[in-house]
Amino acid sequence: MKYLSHLVIILLAAAISMSCVAYRAHHPASPEAPGLKDYYRDYFPIGVAVSGYALHTDEAGLVTRQFNSITPENAMKMSVIHPGEQQYNWRDADSIAAFARRNGMKLRGHTLVWHNQAPKWIFKDANGQQVSKDVLLQRLKEHIMTVVKRYKGIVYAWDVANEVISDRKDEFYRNSLWYQICGEEYIEKAFQWAHEADPDALLFYNDYNEINTVKREKMIRMLNNLVSKGVPVHGVGLQAHWAVNEPSAEQLDKTMADFAKLGLKIQITEFDVSVYRKEHEMRSREAGDSAMEFTAVKEQQQLEQFRRCFESFRKYRDVLTGVTFWNISDRYSWLDNFPVRGRKDYPLLFDKELQPKKAFWAVVKF
Ligand code: GLA
């Protein structure tokens, strides 16, 4: 009897230790388990947008296990990093760059010129009047030179210009203050200065609504034009803020095929799949959606969309040189409260507890 109970204890201990081994090998939270970056090692780097703050929380472990590239979500945007004419704020950007260095990760720089999150001072003189084209270009040059040189050697790719093309059918360039004051010249100058500051960095044009035929044609027209003028542009960033119902497989394939023809590198730069439907690239309300949970139906729709997207990404591996998610886990996404206040979204591959969702497994099994 005594021997029998010993035997039971030994067998139990063996079973527990075997299941621990299995846990370590398969559970994505375990340090030895393969992460997204490992499944996609032979395809492209897998990145994620981060804040300096998140890298001081338990999300940091998830970031290093699953990803091999990071993009600062806000820390390198002009209003954050250059809040006053004589004032640079390096704190968060430096800490993100140090994190990338420490963990051997790639770092994407985001972004050098954008109509949003641009500081007010840059467009105004000491009397509060709008500055001239010469002054604005000089300020932009100083900004780009300073920021790009600081991160030379750690930032391998910059989103130089962000969203300069209009979404309106009757308008080519976005009618931003940059455009009103400088015309289109600021775009090519931004690429030239970034190249001067760091000749080794890959320079991207980044935009959204890339699945829309009219917008895509404009993006392609502008990029071809820049290339033909000898402007140093190396790639196009597709933001890929998509949803359960958009793009369709055909739309996505056409988008990738059209951009592939450019002869530039393509990166997916801000990927997420909202659980709320988009109609013609517009996000709208759904009945009762402010109380919406991540239901089994949404979970399945999202899984299918993630699977379709990664199938397409793998197909275009020759031109696709990176896939970056916009935010780490469903604990926080920029889509929470946007565009519907009080509405939570669940657009990523990890849940609020940082566990892989079913869609994770759909993306890594191929
Ligand atoms: C755009 C910008 C990103 C980010 C998202 C929303 O796509 O490029 O930096 O601000 O909007 O958060």
Coordinates of C-alpha atoms and ligand atoms in Angstrom, one line a residue:
M1 CA 0.0 0.0 0.0
K2 CA 2.9 2.3 1.0
Y3 CA 4.7 1.5 -2.3
L4 CA 1.5 2.0 -4.2
S5 CA 1.0 5.5 -2.8
H6 CA 4.7 6.3 -3.5
L7 CA 4.2 5.2 -7.1
V8 CA 1.1 7.4 -7.4
I9 CA 3.1 10.4 -6.1
I10 CA 6.0 9.7 -8.5
L11 CA 3.6 9.3 -11.4
L12 CA 1.8 12.5 -10.5
A13 CA 5.0 14.4 -10.2
A14 CA 6.1 13.2 -13.6
A15 CA 2.9 14.2 -15.2
I16 CA 3.1 17.6 -13.6
S17 CA 6.6 18.2 -14.8
M18 CA 5.8 16.9 -18.3
S19 CA 2.9 19.3 -18.6
C20 CA 5.2 22.1 -17.4
V21 CA 7.6 21.2 -20.3
A22 CA 4.6 21.2 -22.7
Y23 CA 3.5 24.6 -21.2
R24 CA 6.9 26.1 -21.8
A25 CA 7.1 24.7 -25.3
H26 CA 3.6 25.8 -26.4
H27 CA 2.3 28.5 -24.2
P28 CA 3.1 31.8 -25.9
A29 CA 3.6 33.4 -22.5
S30 CA 6.6 31.1 -21.9
P31 CA 10.0 32.6 -22.8
E32 CA 10.9 29.5 -24.9
A33 CA 7.7 29.4 -26.9
P34 CA 8.0 30.7 -30.5
G35 CA 6.5 34.1 -31.0
L36 CA 5.0 35.7 -34.1
K37 CA 8.4 36.9 -35.1
D38 CA 9.7 33.3 -35.1
Y39 CA 6.8 31.9 -37.1
Y40 CA 7.5 34.6 -39.7
R41 CA 11.3 34.5 -39.5
D42 CA 11.6 33.5 -43.2
Y43 CA 9.0 36.1 -44.3
F44 CA 9.3 39.5 -42.8
P45 CA 9.9 41.2 -39.4
I46 CA 6.8 41.6 -37.2
G47 CA 6.5 44.9 -35.5
V48 CA 4.4 46.7 -32.9
A49 CA 3.7 50.3 -32.0
V50 CA 4.6 51.1 -28.5
S51 CA 4.6 53.9 -25.9
G52 CA 7.5 54.5 -23.6
Y53 CA 5.1 53.7 -20.7
A54 CA 4.0 50.3 -22.0
L55 CA 7.7 49.2 -22.1
H56 CA 7.7 49.6 -18.3
T57 CA 4.7 47.3 -17.8
D58 CA 4.1 43.6 -18.2
E59 CA 3.5 44.3 -21.9
A60 CA 7.2 44.6 -22.4
G61 CA 7.7 40.9 -22.0
L62 CA 5.1 40.3 -24.7
V63 CA 6.7 42.8 -27.0
T64 CA 10.1 41.1 -26.8
R65 CA 8.7 37.5 -27.1
Q66 CA 6.4 38.2 -30.0
F67 CA 7.9 41.0 -32.0
N68 CA 11.3 41.9 -33.5
S69 CA 10.5 45.5 -34.6
I70 CA 9.0 48.5 -32.8
T71 CA 7.6 51.8 -33.8
P72 CA 7.0 54.6 -31.3
E73 CA 3.3 55.3 -31.3
N74 CA 3.6 59.0 -30.5
A75 CA 7.1 59.7 -29.1
M76 CA 8.7 60.8 -32.4
K77 CA 5.8 62.8 -33.7
M78 CA 6.7 66.5 -34.2
S79 CA 4.5 67.9 -31.5
V80 CA 5.9 65.5 -28.9
I81 CA 9.5 65.5 -29.8
H82 CA 9.8 69.2 -30.8
P83 CA 7.3 71.1 -28.8
G84 CA 9.0 74.5 -29.0
E85 CA 11.3 76.1 -31.6
Q86 CA 14.3 75.7 -29.3
Q87 CA 12.9 72.8 -27.4
Y88 CA 13.3 69.1 -28.1
N89 CA 11.8 66.4 -25.8
W90 CA 13.9 63.3 -26.3
R91 CA 12.8 61.4 -23.2
D92 CA 10.3 58.8 -24.5
A93 CA 11.9 58.5 -27.9
D94 CA 15.3 57.8 -26.4
S95 CA 13.9 55.3 -24.0
I96 CA 12.1 53.4 -26.8
A97 CA 15.3 53.5 -28.9
A98 CA 17.3 52.2 -25.9
F99 CA 14.7 49.4 -25.5
A100 CA 15.2 48.4 -29.2
R101 CA 19.0 48.4 -28.8
R102 CA 18.9 46.4 -25.6
N103 CA 16.7 43.8 -27.1
G104 CA 18.2 43.6 -30.5
M105 CA 15.0 44.8 -32.2
K106 CA 14.5 46.9 -35.3
L107 CA 13.2 50.4 -34.9
R108 CA 11.0 52.3 -37.3
G109 CA 10.9 56.1 -37.0
H110 CA 7.4 57.6 -37.2
T111 CA 7.0 60.3 -38.6
L112 CA 8.8 63.4 -39.9
V113 CA 6.1 65.5 -41.5
W114 CA 2.4 65.1 -40.9
H115 CA -0.6 67.5 -40.7
N116 CA -1.7 66.0 -37.4
Q117 CA 0.2 66.3 -34.2
A118 CA 2.2 69.1 -35.7
P119 CA 3.1 71.8 -33.1
K120 CA 1.4 75.1 -33.6
W121 CA 4.6 77.1 -33.3
I122 CA 6.0 75.7 -36.5
F123 CA 3.5 77.6 -38.6
K124 CA 3.7 80.9 -36.7
D125 CA 6.1 83.8 -36.3
A126 CA 6.8 85.7 -33.1
N127 CA 3.7 87.9 -33.8
G128 CA 1.4 85.0 -34.3
Q129 CA 1.3 85.5 -38.0
Q130 CA 1.6 82.6 -40.5
V131 CA 5.3 82.1 -41.6
S132 CA 6.5 82.2 -45.1
K133 CA 7.4 79.2 -47.2
D134 CA 11.1 79.8 -46.7
V135 CA 10.8 79.9 -43.0
L136 CA 8.6 76.9 -42.8
L137 CA 11.0 74.9 -45.1
Q138 CA 14.0 76.0 -43.0
R139 CA 12.2 74.9 -39.8
L140 CA 11.3 71.5 -41.3
K141 CA 14.9 71.0 -42.4
E142 CA 16.2 71.8 -39.0
H143 CA 13.7 69.4 -37.5
I144 CA 14.5 66.5 -39.8
M145 CA 18.2 66.9 -39.6
T146 CA 18.2 67.0 -35.8
V147 CA 15.8 64.1 -35.3
V148 CA 17.1 61.8 -38.0
K149 CA 20.8 62.3 -37.0
R150 CA 20.0 61.6 -33.4
Y151 CA 18.6 58.1 -34.2
K152 CA 21.1 57.3 -37.0
G153 CA 22.2 53.7 -36.6
I154 CA 19.2 52.6 -34.6
V155 CA 16.2 53.7 -36.7
Y156 CA 16.5 51.6 -39.9
A157 CA 13.4 53.0 -41.7
W158 CA 11.6 56.3 -41.4
D159 CA 8.0 57.2 -42.3
V160 CA 9.1 60.5 -43.8
A161 CA 5.8 61.9 -45.0
N162 CA 2.5 60.8 -43.5
E163 CA -0.9 61.2 -45.2
V164 CA -0.1 64.0 -47.6
I165 CA -2.7 62.9 -50.1
S166 CA -6.3 63.9 -50.0
D167 CA -9.2 61.5 -49.5
R168 CA -11.4 63.8 -51.6
K169 CA -12.0 62.7 -55.2
D170 CA -11.5 66.2 -56.5
E171 CA -8.3 67.0 -54.7
F172 CA -4.9 65.5 -55.1
Y173 CA -2.8 66.7 -52.1
R174 CA -4.3 67.2 -48.7
N175 CA -5.0 70.9 -48.1
S176 CA -3.0 71.0 -44.9
L177 CA -1.1 74.0 -43.6
W178 CA 2.1 72.4 -45.0
Y179 CA 0.6 72.4 -48.4
Q180 CA -1.0 75.8 -48.2
I181 CA 2.3 77.4 -47.2
C182 CA 4.8 75.3 -49.2
G183 CA 2.9 73.7 -52.0
E184 CA 4.0 70.1 -52.8
E185 CA 7.7 71.0 -52.5
Y186 CA 7.9 70.2 -48.8
I187 CA 7.3 66.5 -49.6
E188 CA 10.4 65.9 -51.8
K189 CA 12.5 68.2 -49.6
A190 CA 11.6 66.1 -46.5
F191 CA 12.9 63.0 -48.3
Q192 CA 16.0 64.7 -49.4
W193 CA 16.9 66.0 -46.0
A194 CA 16.2 62.7 -44.3
H195 CA 18.5 61.0 -46.8
E196 CA 21.2 63.6 -46.2
A197 CA 20.9 63.1 -42.4
D198 CA 21.1 59.3 -42.6
P199 CA 22.0 57.9 -46.0
D200 CA 21.5 54.4 -44.7
A201 CA 17.9 54.8 -43.5
L202 CA 15.1 53.4 -45.7
L203 CA 12.6 56.2 -46.4
F204 CA 8.9 55.5 -46.7
Y205 CA 5.8 57.3 -47.7
N206 CA 3.0 56.2 -45.3
D207 CA -0.8 56.5 -45.8
Y208 CA -4.2 55.0 -45.1
N209 CA -7.3 54.1 -47.3
E210 CA -4.8 52.4 -49.5
I211 CA -7.5 49.8 -50.5
N212 CA -9.5 52.6 -52.1
T213 CA -8.8 52.6 -55.9
V214 CA -8.9 56.4 -56.3
K215 CA -6.6 57.1 -53.3
R216 CA -4.3 54.3 -54.3
E217 CA -3.9 55.6 -57.8
K218 CA -2.9 59.0 -56.3
M219 CA -0.4 57.4 -54.0
I220 CA 1.1 55.5 -56.9
R221 CA 1.2 58.6 -59.1
M222 CA 3.0 60.6 -56.5
L223 CA 5.5 57.9 -55.7
N224 CA 6.3 57.3 -59.4
N225 CA 6.7 61.1 -59.8
L226 CA 9.1 61.3 -56.8
V227 CA 11.1 58.3 -58.1
S228 CA 11.4 59.8 -61.6
K229 CA 12.7 63.0 -60.1
G230 CA 15.4 61.1 -58.3
V231 CA 13.9 61.8 -54.8
P232 CA 15.3 59.2 -52.3
V233 CA 12.1 57.3 -51.5
H234 CA 12.5 53.6 -50.9
G235 CA 9.1 52.3 -49.9
V236 CA 5.5 52.7 -49.3
G237 CA 3.9 52.2 -45.9
L238 CA 0.3 50.9 -46.0
Q239 CA -1.3 51.7 -42.6
A240 CA -3.8 48.9 -42.9
H241 CA -6.3 50.1 -40.3
W242 CA -8.8 47.5 -41.4
A243 CA -11.9 45.8 -40.1
V244 CA -13.7 42.5 -40.0
N245 CA -15.4 43.1 -43.4
E246 CA -12.8 45.3 -45.2
P247 CA -10.8 44.7 -47.3
S248 CA -12.2 41.7 -49.1
A249 CA -9.6 39.1 -50.3
E250 CA -9.9 40.5 -53.9
Q251 CA -9.5 44.1 -52.8
L252 CA -6.5 43.2 -50.7
D253 CA -4.8 41.2 -53.5
K254 CA -5.4 44.0 -56.0
T255 CA -4.0 46.5 -53.5
M256 CA -0.8 44.5 -52.9
A257 CA -0.4 43.7 -56.6
D258 CA -0.7 47.4 -57.6
F259 CA 1.8 48.6 -55.0
A260 CA 4.2 45.7 -55.8
K261 CA 4.4 47.0 -59.4
L262 CA 6.0 50.2 -58.1
G263 CA 9.3 48.5 -57.7
L264 CA 9.6 49.9 -54.1
K265 CA 9.5 48.0 -50.8
I266 CA 6.1 47.7 -49.2
Q267 CA 5.5 47.6 -45.4
I268 CA 2.3 47.2 -43.5
T269 CA 2.9 49.9 -40.9
E270 CA -0.2 50.2 -38.6
F271 CA -2.1 47.0 -38.8
D272 CA -5.3 46.3 -36.9
V273 CA -8.6 44.6 -37.6
S274 CA -11.5 46.4 -35.9
V275 CA -14.3 44.2 -34.8
Y276 CA -16.7 46.9 -36.1
R277 CA -17.6 47.0 -39.7
K278 CA -16.3 49.7 -42.0
E279 CA -18.3 50.8 -45.0
H280 CA -16.3 52.3 -47.8
E281 CA -13.4 53.0 -45.4
M282 CA -15.7 54.8 -43.0
R283 CA -16.2 53.6 -39.5
S284 CA -19.7 54.0 -38.3
R285 CA -21.8 53.2 -35.3
E286 CA -23.5 49.8 -34.9
A287 CA -26.7 49.5 -33.0
G288 CA -25.9 49.1 -29.3
D289 CA -22.2 49.0 -30.0
S290 CA -21.1 51.1 -27.0
A291 CA -21.9 48.1 -24.8
M292 CA -20.4 45.7 -27.3
E293 CA -18.3 42.8 -26.0
F294 CA -15.9 40.6 -28.0
T295 CA -18.6 38.1 -28.9
A296 CA -17.9 34.6 -30.4
V297 CA -19.3 35.9 -33.7
K298 CA -16.9 38.8 -33.8
E299 CA -14.1 36.6 -32.7
Q300 CA -14.7 34.3 -35.7
Q301 CA -15.1 37.1 -38.2
Q302 CA -11.9 38.7 -37.0
L303 CA -10.0 35.4 -37.1
E304 CA -11.0 34.9 -40.8
Q305 CA -10.0 38.4 -41.7
F306 CA -6.6 38.1 -39.9
R307 CA -6.1 34.7 -41.7
R308 CA -6.9 36.2 -45.1
C309 CA -4.6 39.2 -44.5
F310 CA -1.6 37.1 -43.5
E311 CA -2.2 34.7 -46.5
S312 CA -1.9 37.7 -48.7
F313 CA 1.1 39.1 -46.8
R314 CA 2.9 35.8 -47.2
K315 CA 2.1 35.7 -50.9
Y316 CA 3.8 39.1 -51.4
R317 CA 6.9 38.3 -49.2
D318 CA 9.3 39.3 -52.0
V319 CA 8.3 42.9 -51.8
L320 CA 6.8 43.0 -48.3
T321 CA 9.6 43.9 -45.8
G322 CA 7.6 44.3 -42.6
V323 CA 4.3 43.9 -40.9
T324 CA 3.7 46.2 -37.8
F325 CA 0.7 46.1 -35.6
W326 CA -0.7 49.4 -34.2
N327 CA -0.7 48.7 -30.4
I328 CA 0.2 45.6 -28.4
S329 CA -2.9 44.0 -27.0
D330 CA -6.7 44.6 -26.6
R331 CA -5.9 46.2 -23.3
Y332 CA -5.4 49.4 -25.2
S333 CA -6.0 50.5 -28.8
W334 CA -6.3 53.9 -30.4
L335 CA -9.7 52.6 -31.6
D336 CA -11.1 52.5 -28.1
N337 CA -13.4 55.5 -28.1
F338 CA -12.8 56.3 -31.8
P339 CA -14.8 57.2 -33.6
V340 CA -17.6 56.2 -31.2
R341 CA -17.1 57.5 -27.6
G342 CA -17.4 54.9 -25.0
R343 CA -16.9 52.0 -27.5
K344 CA -14.2 49.5 -26.8
D345 CA -12.5 47.8 -29.8
Y346 CA -10.6 44.5 -29.8
P347 CA -8.5 44.8 -32.9
L348 CA -5.2 42.9 -32.0
L349 CA -3.9 39.4 -31.7
F350 CA -3.6 39.4 -27.9
D351 CA -6.4 39.9 -25.4
K352 CA -6.6 42.2 -22.4
E353 CA -4.8 39.6 -20.3
L354 CA -2.1 39.5 -22.9
Q355 CA -3.0 36.0 -24.0
P356 CA -3.1 35.0 -27.6
K357 CA -6.6 35.1 -29.2
K358 CA -7.8 32.3 -31.5
A359 CA -6.8 34.6 -34.4
F360 CA -3.2 34.3 -33.2
W361 CA -3.2 30.5 -33.9
A362 CA -4.9 31.1 -37.3
V363 CA -2.1 33.4 -38.2
V364 CA 0.8 31.2 -37.2
K365 CA -0.5 27.9 -38.6
F366 CA 0.4 27.9 -42.3
Ligands
GLA1 C1 -2.4 57.5 -38.2 C2 -1.0 57.8 -37.8 C3 -0.6 57.1 -36.5 C4 -1.6 57.1 -35.5 C5 -2.9 56.6 -36.1 C6 -4.1 56.6 -35.1 O1 -2.6 56.3 -38.8 O2 -0.1 57.6 -38.8 O3 0.6 57.7 -36.0 O4 -1.8 58.4 -35.0 O5 -3.3 57.5 -37.1 O6 -3.6 56.5 -33.8

